[in-house]
Amino acid sequence: MEKIRIVGGRPLEGTVRISGAKNASLPELCAALLTDQQLTLGNVPEVRDIRTMGRVLAALGAEVEFRVGGEVELRAGSLTSVEAPYELVKTMRASVLVLGPLVAREGRARVSLPGGCAIGARPIDLHLMALEKMGATIAVEHGYVEARAERLRGAEISFDTVTVTGTENVMMAACLADGQTVLRNAACEPEVEDLATLLGAMGARIEGAGTSTLRVEGVERLAGASHRVIPDRIETGTYVAACAIAGGEIEIRHCQPNHLRAVIDKLRETGVRIEEGPDNLRVRAPRVLRPANVTTQPYPGFPTDMQAQYMALMTQAEGASTMTETIFENRFMHVAELARMGASVRENGRTAIVTGPTPLSGAQVMATDLRASASLVLAGLAASGETVVDRIYHLDRGYYRIDEKLRGLGADIERLA
Ligand code: UD1
C-alpha cells in the first residue's frame, strides 16, 4: 500500500495551481445520463473518485472518455443497464447520484445502498423521500434501492436537513419531470450552483441556484453541452492551511476566492495574511498564530470538509480553540492520530477542544478518510522529523497529486511505493 513520507520544518514558497472541484465534477458526470447527446466537461480533476464515477457510468452503458488535461467526453446514447452495483457504490457514496437521472430518463433505477462510512451513518432517506413525492415507487430490498416511475412529476419538496447530493440528485431528476418542482431548504453550495449552470446549458429551466429555494420547470428532453468545472474550494483551503502551518508565503492560482469566504475570514482571524485577487490568493503565514473557534455549517458557513485541516493548524495556535462539528456525527477520526504526533485535543461530544501550541513530532499515522488524511499531511509539514502517512488511497480519491504540489512549494515530501 502506498504511503507518503514527509520531513517537517520547511516553510513553503512558490506557486500552486488548484484543480477542478471533485464534488462539482461528480454530479456533472452523472448529468450525462439525462441526454443522449454528448457532454464535454473541462477542468475535471484527475483523482480516483472521478475514475470510479467513470466506471459507474460505463457500467450503465455510457461512453466515457478521459482526455489529458482534465477533459472528459461522455455520451449516454442508449443505456444498457439501470444498476449501480455494490462493488462500485461501496467504494464511493457519491455513486448514488445516478439515481435521480436514471429514474428520470429510464423510468427505473437500481442502486446499492451506500451504508455507513468512516464519518458517520450518512443515510439517503431524503433523496428517496423527494423522489417518492415526485411519483416514484421506491422499494428497498437486498441492500438495493429500486425506484420506478412512468414519468416523474413536479412536486413541492422541503428537506429537513440540508443535503448536498440529495439536492443535486433531485434537481437532476426534476429537469425531466412533468411540471414544476420546488425544492426548499436546498443546499446552496457552489457545487450545486455549478451543476445548475451545466443543466441550464443543456436546456434545463432552473431558477434560484445558489439559494435555498430552487424552482425547476421540467422539459421533455435535454441536449448536449460543454462546461468548465469550477475550482476546488476545499483543495484551495487545504493549501491556505498548509502555508499557515508550515510557515512561508505562497501564491494559489486558478481558484475562486468568493467560494471560500468563511475559511478566509476565519484564517485571517488567526493572523494568517491573505490577499485576494479575482482568481488567486497570496497567503503569508503569521509569526504568531491566534486560536479561533469554528462551527461547521452548510454553505456559506465553515465547511465540514475543512474541519480536520483546521484542527491540525490550531494545534500550533497560542491558546485553546474549539471545533464543533454539526454536519456529521463521527468526524473526529483524525484526533487520535494528531494526538500521536503530540497534539493536545479533548473531545466532548460534537466539540473538540485543542490546546496549543504543542510541538508536533513526526510519527507513523494512518489516514481514515479523505480530509482526515489531509490534516495528517499538514501536521507532518509542521512536525519535527519524519511523518509517514499510511493508506493514502484516501488522499488520492480527492487531491490531485498532493505530494507533487507540496514538493513544488518546497516541502520535503515523497510517495513511497
Ligand atoms: C457532500 C460532499 C461531502 C461534504 C458534505 C457536507 C459530495 C460528493 N460530497 O456529501 O464532501 O462533506 O456534502 O458538506 O458532494 N443526510 C440525511 N439524509 C439524507 C442525506 C443526508 O440525514 O438523505 C444527513 C447526513 O447524514 C449528514 C447531513 O445530512 O449528516 C449532510 O449530508 P449531505 O449534505 O447529504 O452530504 P453528502 O451530499 O453525502
Coordinates of C-alpha atoms and ligand atoms in Angstrom, one line a residue:
M1 CA 0.0 0.0 0.0
E2 CA 1.3 3.4 -0.9
K3 CA 2.4 5.9 1.8
I4 CA 3.6 9.4 1.9
R5 CA 6.7 10.4 3.8
I6 CA 7.2 14.0 5.0
V7 CA 10.1 15.6 6.8
G8 CA 8.7 18.6 8.5
G9 CA 10.1 22.0 9.2
R10 CA 10.4 23.6 5.8
P11 CA 8.5 26.8 5.1
L12 CA 6.5 26.8 1.8
E13 CA 7.2 29.2 -1.0
G14 CA 6.2 29.5 -4.6
T15 CA 3.0 28.9 -6.6
V16 CA 0.4 26.1 -6.6
R17 CA -2.3 25.6 -9.2
I18 CA -5.7 24.5 -8.0
S19 CA -7.6 21.6 -9.8
G20 CA -11.3 21.5 -10.7
A21 CA -13.7 20.7 -8.0
K22 CA -14.2 17.0 -7.4
N23 CA -17.6 17.5 -5.8
A24 CA -18.9 19.5 -8.7
S25 CA -17.5 17.1 -11.3
L26 CA -19.1 14.0 -9.7
P27 CA -22.8 15.2 -10.2
E28 CA -21.9 16.8 -13.5
L29 CA -20.6 13.5 -14.9
C30 CA -23.9 11.9 -13.9
A31 CA -25.8 14.7 -15.7
A32 CA -24.6 12.9 -18.9
L33 CA -27.3 10.3 -18.2
L34 CA -30.0 12.9 -18.8
T35 CA -29.4 13.2 -22.5
D36 CA -28.4 11.0 -25.5
Q37 CA -26.1 13.7 -26.8
Q38 CA -22.5 14.4 -26.0
L39 CA -21.5 16.2 -22.8
T40 CA -18.0 17.7 -22.6
L41 CA -16.6 18.7 -19.2
G42 CA -13.3 20.6 -18.8
N43 CA -11.2 21.2 -15.7
V44 CA -12.2 17.8 -14.2
P45 CA -9.6 16.7 -11.6
E46 CA -7.8 13.5 -12.4
V47 CA -8.5 11.9 -9.0
R48 CA -9.6 8.5 -8.1
D49 CA -13.3 9.3 -7.3
I50 CA -13.7 10.7 -10.8
R51 CA -12.4 7.5 -12.3
T52 CA -14.7 5.5 -10.1
M53 CA -17.7 7.6 -11.4
G54 CA -16.5 6.9 -14.9
R55 CA -16.7 3.2 -14.2
V56 CA -20.2 3.5 -12.7
L57 CA -21.4 5.4 -15.8
A58 CA -19.6 2.9 -18.2
A59 CA -21.4 0.0 -16.3
L60 CA -24.7 1.7 -17.3
G61 CA -23.7 1.7 -20.9
A62 CA -22.4 5.3 -21.3
E63 CA -19.3 6.0 -23.3
V64 CA -16.8 7.9 -21.2
E65 CA -13.5 9.2 -22.4
F66 CA -10.9 10.9 -20.2
R67 CA -8.5 13.1 -22.1
V68 CA -5.3 14.6 -20.8
G69 CA -5.7 17.9 -19.2
G70 CA -8.9 17.2 -17.4
E71 CA -11.3 17.0 -20.3
V72 CA -14.0 14.3 -20.2
E73 CA -16.3 13.4 -23.0
L74 CA -19.5 11.5 -22.2
R75 CA -22.3 10.1 -24.3
A76 CA -25.2 8.1 -23.0
G77 CA -26.7 7.3 -26.3
S78 CA -28.7 4.4 -25.1
L79 CA -28.2 2.8 -21.7
T80 CA -27.7 -1.0 -21.3
S81 CA -28.3 -1.2 -17.5
V82 CA -30.0 0.8 -14.8
E83 CA -28.0 -0.7 -11.9
A84 CA -25.2 0.8 -9.8
P85 CA -23.7 -2.3 -8.2
Y86 CA -22.5 -2.7 -4.6
E87 CA -18.8 -3.2 -5.7
L88 CA -18.7 0.4 -7.0
V89 CA -21.1 2.2 -4.6
K90 CA -19.3 0.8 -1.6
T91 CA -16.0 2.5 -2.7
M92 CA -17.7 5.8 -3.3
R93 CA -21.0 7.0 -1.8
A94 CA -21.4 9.7 -4.5
S95 CA -22.4 6.8 -6.9
V96 CA -25.9 7.4 -5.5
L97 CA -26.0 10.5 -7.8
V98 CA -27.0 8.2 -10.7
L99 CA -30.4 7.5 -9.0
G100 CA -32.2 10.7 -9.9
P101 CA -31.0 10.9 -13.6
L102 CA -31.7 7.2 -14.2
V103 CA -35.3 7.3 -12.9
A104 CA -35.9 10.5 -14.8
R105 CA -34.6 9.2 -18.1
E106 CA -35.2 5.4 -18.0
G107 CA -38.1 5.2 -15.5
R108 CA -36.2 2.8 -13.4
A109 CA -33.0 2.6 -11.3
R110 CA -31.4 0.0 -9.0
V111 CA -28.7 1.5 -6.8
S112 CA -26.9 -0.3 -4.0
L113 CA -27.4 1.4 -0.6
P114 CA -24.2 3.1 0.3
G115 CA -24.2 2.0 4.0
G116 CA -22.1 3.7 6.7
C117 CA -18.7 5.3 6.2
A118 CA -15.8 6.4 8.3
I119 CA -17.5 9.7 9.2
G120 CA -21.0 8.5 10.1
A121 CA -24.2 6.7 9.1
R122 CA -25.0 9.1 6.2
P123 CA -28.4 7.9 5.1
I124 CA -30.1 8.7 1.8
D125 CA -33.7 8.9 3.1
L126 CA -34.1 12.5 2.0
H127 CA -33.2 11.6 -1.6
L128 CA -35.8 8.8 -1.5
M129 CA -38.5 10.9 0.2
A130 CA -38.2 13.5 -2.6
L131 CA -38.3 11.0 -5.5
E132 CA -41.4 9.4 -3.9
K133 CA -43.1 12.8 -3.7
M134 CA -42.4 13.1 -7.4
G135 CA -44.3 9.9 -8.0
A136 CA -41.6 7.2 -7.9
T137 CA -42.3 3.9 -6.2
I138 CA -39.4 3.1 -4.0
A139 CA -38.5 -0.4 -2.7
V140 CA -35.5 -1.2 -0.5
E141 CA -34.5 -4.9 -0.6
H142 CA -31.4 -7.0 -0.6
G143 CA -29.3 -3.9 0.1
Y144 CA -30.5 -2.1 -3.1
V145 CA -32.9 0.8 -3.6
E146 CA -35.2 0.2 -6.6
A147 CA -37.0 3.2 -7.9
R148 CA -39.6 3.2 -10.7
A149 CA -41.8 5.9 -12.3
E150 CA -43.5 6.1 -15.7
R151 CA -42.7 9.8 -15.7
L152 CA -41.7 11.8 -12.6
R153 CA -44.0 14.7 -11.9
G154 CA -43.1 18.1 -10.3
A155 CA -43.6 18.4 -6.6
E156 CA -43.1 20.7 -3.6
I157 CA -40.2 19.3 -1.6
S158 CA -38.9 20.5 1.7
F159 CA -35.7 19.0 3.0
D160 CA -35.5 18.6 6.9
T161 CA -31.7 18.8 6.7
V162 CA -29.6 20.5 4.1
T163 CA -28.2 17.7 1.8
V164 CA -25.8 18.4 -1.0
T165 CA -26.0 15.3 -3.0
G166 CA -29.7 15.0 -2.2
T167 CA -30.3 18.4 -3.7
E168 CA -28.3 17.5 -6.7
N169 CA -30.0 14.2 -7.3
V170 CA -33.5 15.6 -7.1
M171 CA -32.6 18.7 -9.1
M172 CA -31.3 16.5 -12.0
A173 CA -34.5 14.3 -11.8
A174 CA -36.7 17.4 -11.8
C175 CA -35.2 18.6 -15.1
L176 CA -37.1 15.9 -17.0
A177 CA -40.2 15.7 -14.8
D178 CA -43.7 16.7 -15.8
G179 CA -44.3 20.2 -14.4
Q180 CA -42.6 22.4 -11.7
T181 CA -40.6 21.1 -8.8
V182 CA -39.8 23.4 -5.9
L183 CA -37.0 22.4 -3.5
R184 CA -36.9 24.2 -0.2
N185 CA -34.1 24.2 2.3
A186 CA -31.9 23.2 -0.7
A187 CA -28.1 23.2 -0.5
C188 CA -26.5 26.4 -1.6
E189 CA -23.1 25.0 -2.1
P190 CA -21.1 26.4 -5.2
E191 CA -21.0 22.8 -6.5
V192 CA -24.9 22.7 -6.6
E193 CA -24.9 26.1 -8.4
D194 CA -22.3 24.9 -10.9
L195 CA -24.4 21.8 -11.6
A196 CA -27.4 24.1 -12.2
T197 CA -25.3 26.1 -14.7
L198 CA -24.4 22.9 -16.6
L199 CA -28.0 21.7 -16.6
G200 CA -29.1 25.2 -17.8
A201 CA -26.6 24.9 -20.7
M202 CA -28.2 21.5 -21.5
G203 CA -31.6 23.2 -21.8
A204 CA -33.0 22.8 -18.2
R205 CA -35.1 25.5 -16.7
I206 CA -33.8 26.2 -13.2
E207 CA -34.3 29.3 -11.0
G208 CA -32.7 30.1 -7.7
A209 CA -29.4 28.1 -8.0
G210 CA -27.1 29.1 -5.1
T211 CA -30.1 30.0 -2.9
S212 CA -32.1 27.7 -0.6
T213 CA -35.2 27.6 -2.9
L214 CA -34.8 26.0 -6.3
R215 CA -37.5 26.0 -8.9
V216 CA -37.2 23.6 -11.7
E217 CA -39.6 23.6 -14.7
G218 CA -39.4 20.1 -16.3
V219 CA -38.7 19.8 -20.0
E220 CA -39.2 17.0 -22.5
R221 CA -35.6 16.5 -23.3
L222 CA -32.1 17.9 -22.6
A223 CA -29.3 18.4 -25.1
G224 CA -25.6 18.0 -25.0
A225 CA -23.3 20.9 -23.7
S226 CA -19.8 21.9 -22.9
H227 CA -18.9 23.1 -19.4
R228 CA -15.9 24.1 -17.4
V229 CA -15.9 22.9 -13.8
I230 CA -15.3 25.4 -11.0
P231 CA -12.1 25.3 -9.0
D232 CA -12.0 23.1 -5.9
R233 CA -12.6 25.3 -2.9
I234 CA -11.6 22.6 -0.4
E235 CA -8.3 21.9 -2.1
T236 CA -7.7 25.7 -2.1
G237 CA -8.5 25.9 1.6
T238 CA -6.2 23.0 2.3
Y239 CA -3.2 24.8 0.7
V240 CA -4.0 28.0 2.6
A241 CA -3.9 26.0 5.8
A242 CA -0.7 24.2 4.6
C243 CA 1.1 27.5 4.2
A244 CA -0.2 28.7 7.6
I245 CA 1.0 25.7 9.5
A246 CA 4.4 25.2 7.6
G247 CA 5.3 28.9 7.5
G248 CA 6.3 30.9 4.4
E249 CA 4.4 32.7 1.7
I250 CA 2.7 31.1 -1.3
E251 CA 0.5 32.1 -4.3
I252 CA -2.5 29.9 -5.0
R253 CA -3.7 30.2 -8.6
H254 CA -6.8 29.2 -10.6
C255 CA -9.0 29.3 -7.5
Q256 CA -12.3 31.1 -6.7
P257 CA -11.8 33.1 -3.5
N258 CA -15.5 34.0 -3.4
H259 CA -16.3 30.4 -2.7
L260 CA -14.0 30.4 0.4
R261 CA -15.3 33.4 2.3
A262 CA -15.9 31.6 5.7
V263 CA -12.4 29.9 5.5
I264 CA -10.6 33.1 4.5
D265 CA -12.3 35.1 7.2
K266 CA -11.5 32.5 9.9
L267 CA -7.9 32.2 8.9
R268 CA -7.5 36.0 8.9
E269 CA -8.8 35.9 12.4
T270 CA -6.0 33.6 13.4
G271 CA -3.5 36.0 11.9
V272 CA -2.8 34.5 8.5
R273 CA -2.3 37.2 5.9
I274 CA -4.4 36.6 2.8
E275 CA -4.6 38.9 -0.2
E276 CA -7.3 38.1 -2.7
G277 CA -7.2 38.5 -6.5
P278 CA -10.0 37.6 -8.9
D279 CA -8.8 34.0 -9.3
N280 CA -5.8 33.8 -7.0
L281 CA -4.7 34.2 -3.4
R282 CA -1.5 35.3 -1.8
V283 CA -1.0 33.7 1.6
R284 CA 1.6 34.6 4.3
A285 CA 1.9 32.6 7.5
P286 CA 1.9 34.7 10.7
R287 CA 4.7 34.7 13.2
V288 CA 2.2 34.1 16.0
L289 CA -0.9 32.1 15.2
R290 CA -4.0 33.0 17.3
P291 CA -6.7 30.5 18.3
A292 CA -10.2 30.9 16.9
N293 CA -13.3 28.7 17.3
V294 CA -15.2 27.2 14.4
T295 CA -18.6 25.5 13.9
T296 CA -19.1 23.6 10.7
Q297 CA -22.3 24.6 8.8
P298 CA -23.8 24.2 5.4
Y299 CA -22.6 26.7 2.8
P300 CA -21.9 29.6 3.2
G301 CA -20.7 28.6 6.7
F302 CA -17.4 26.9 7.6
P303 CA -17.2 23.7 5.6
T304 CA -17.1 20.3 7.4
D305 CA -14.6 19.3 4.7
M306 CA -12.1 21.8 6.1
Q307 CA -12.6 20.9 9.8
A308 CA -9.8 18.4 10.1
Q309 CA -7.2 20.5 8.3
Y310 CA -8.2 23.5 10.5
M311 CA -7.7 21.3 13.6
A312 CA -4.2 20.5 12.5
L313 CA -3.5 24.2 12.2
M314 CA -5.0 25.0 15.6
T315 CA -2.5 22.7 17.4
Q316 CA 0.0 25.4 16.6
A317 CA -2.1 28.4 17.8
E318 CA -1.2 30.2 21.0
G319 CA -4.1 29.1 23.2
A320 CA -7.3 27.0 23.2
S321 CA -9.8 26.7 20.4
T322 CA -12.9 24.6 19.7
M323 CA -14.1 22.9 16.6
T324 CA -17.8 22.0 16.7
E325 CA -18.9 19.5 14.0
T326 CA -22.6 19.9 13.2
I327 CA -22.8 18.1 9.9
F328 CA -21.5 14.6 10.6
E329 CA -21.7 12.7 13.8
N330 CA -18.4 11.0 13.7
R331 CA -15.9 13.3 12.1
F332 CA -13.1 13.4 14.6
M333 CA -11.2 10.3 13.5
H334 CA -8.1 12.4 13.0
V335 CA -8.0 13.4 16.7
A336 CA -6.3 10.2 17.8
E337 CA -3.7 10.3 15.0
L338 CA -2.9 14.0 15.7
A339 CA -2.6 13.2 19.4
R340 CA 0.0 10.5 18.4
M341 CA 2.0 13.4 16.9
G342 CA 1.8 15.4 20.1
A343 CA -1.4 17.4 19.7
S344 CA -3.5 18.2 22.8
V345 CA -7.1 17.6 21.8
R346 CA -10.0 16.7 24.1
E347 CA -13.3 15.5 22.6
N348 CA -16.6 16.5 24.2
G349 CA -19.4 15.2 22.1
R350 CA -19.6 17.1 18.9
T351 CA -16.9 19.6 20.0
A352 CA -13.1 19.1 20.0
I353 CA -11.0 21.4 22.2
V354 CA -7.5 21.9 21.0
T355 CA -4.9 23.4 23.3
G356 CA -1.9 24.9 21.6
P357 CA 0.8 25.3 20.8
T358 CA 2.2 21.9 21.2
P359 CA 5.3 20.9 19.3
L360 CA 4.4 18.1 16.8
S361 CA 6.8 15.2 16.3
G362 CA 6.9 13.0 13.2
A363 CA 5.2 9.6 13.6
Q364 CA 3.6 6.8 11.6
V365 CA 0.0 7.7 11.2
M366 CA -3.0 6.2 9.4
A367 CA -5.4 8.0 7.1
T368 CA -9.1 7.2 7.8
D369 CA -10.9 9.4 5.3
L370 CA -10.1 12.0 2.7
R371 CA -10.0 15.1 4.7
A372 CA -8.5 13.4 7.8
S373 CA -5.6 12.3 5.6
A374 CA -5.0 15.9 4.5
S375 CA -4.9 17.0 8.2
L376 CA -2.2 14.5 8.9
V377 CA -0.1 15.7 5.9
L378 CA -0.4 19.3 7.2
A379 CA 0.6 18.2 10.7
G380 CA 3.6 16.4 9.1
L381 CA 4.7 19.7 7.5
A382 CA 5.0 21.3 10.9
A383 CA 6.3 18.3 12.8
S384 CA 10.0 17.7 13.7
G385 CA 11.4 14.7 11.9
E386 CA 9.7 12.2 9.7
T387 CA 6.0 11.5 9.4
V388 CA 4.7 8.6 7.3
V389 CA 1.0 8.7 6.4
D390 CA -0.3 5.2 5.5
R391 CA -3.4 4.4 3.4
I392 CA -3.1 7.4 1.2
Y393 CA -5.6 6.0 -1.3
H394 CA -8.0 8.1 0.7
L395 CA -6.0 11.3 -0.3
D396 CA -5.8 10.2 -3.9
R397 CA -9.6 10.0 -4.0
G398 CA -9.8 13.8 -3.8
Y399 CA -6.5 15.5 -4.1
Y400 CA -4.7 15.6 -7.4
R401 CA -1.0 14.8 -6.8
I402 CA -0.8 16.5 -3.4
D403 CA 2.7 15.2 -2.9
E404 CA 3.9 16.8 -6.2
K405 CA 2.1 20.1 -5.5
L406 CA 3.6 20.4 -2.0
R407 CA 7.0 19.4 -3.3
G408 CA 6.7 22.2 -5.8
L409 CA 6.2 24.6 -2.9
G410 CA 9.4 23.3 -1.3
A411 CA 8.1 20.7 1.1
D412 CA 10.2 17.6 1.8
I413 CA 7.6 15.0 0.8
E414 CA 7.7 11.9 -1.2
R415 CA 5.5 9.0 -2.1
L416 CA 6.7 5.5 -1.0
A417 CA 5.5 2.6 -3.1
Ligands
UD1_1 C1 -21.4 16.2 0.4 C2 -20.0 16.2 -0.1 C3 -19.1 16.0 1.2 C4 -19.4 17.0 2.2 C5 -20.9 17.0 2.6 C6 -21.3 18.1 3.5 C7 -20.1 15.3 -2.3 C8 -19.8 14.2 -3.2 N1 -19.8 15.1 -1.0 O1 -21.7 14.9 0.9 O2 -17.7 16.1 0.8 O3 -18.7 16.7 3.4 O4 -21.7 17.2 1.3 O5 -21.0 19.3 3.0 O6 -20.5 16.4 -2.7 N2 -28.5 13.3 5.5 C9 -29.6 12.6 5.9 N3 -30.4 12.1 4.9 C10 -30.1 12.1 3.6 C11 -29.0 12.9 3.2 C12 -28.2 13.5 4.2 O7 -29.9 12.5 7.1 O8 -30.9 11.6 2.8 C13 -27.6 14.0 6.5 C14 -26.2 13.3 6.5 O9 -26.2 12.2 7.3 C15 -25.4 14.5 7.1 C16 -26.1 15.7 6.5 O10 -27.4 15.3 6.1 O11 -25.5 14.5 8.5 C17 -25.4 16.3 5.3 O12 -25.1 15.3 4.4 P1 -25.1 15.6 2.8 O13 -25.0 17.1 2.5 O14 -26.1 14.8 2.1 O15 -23.6 15.1 2.4 P2 -23.2 14.4 1.1 O16 -24.1 15.0 0.0 O17 -23.2 12.9 1.2

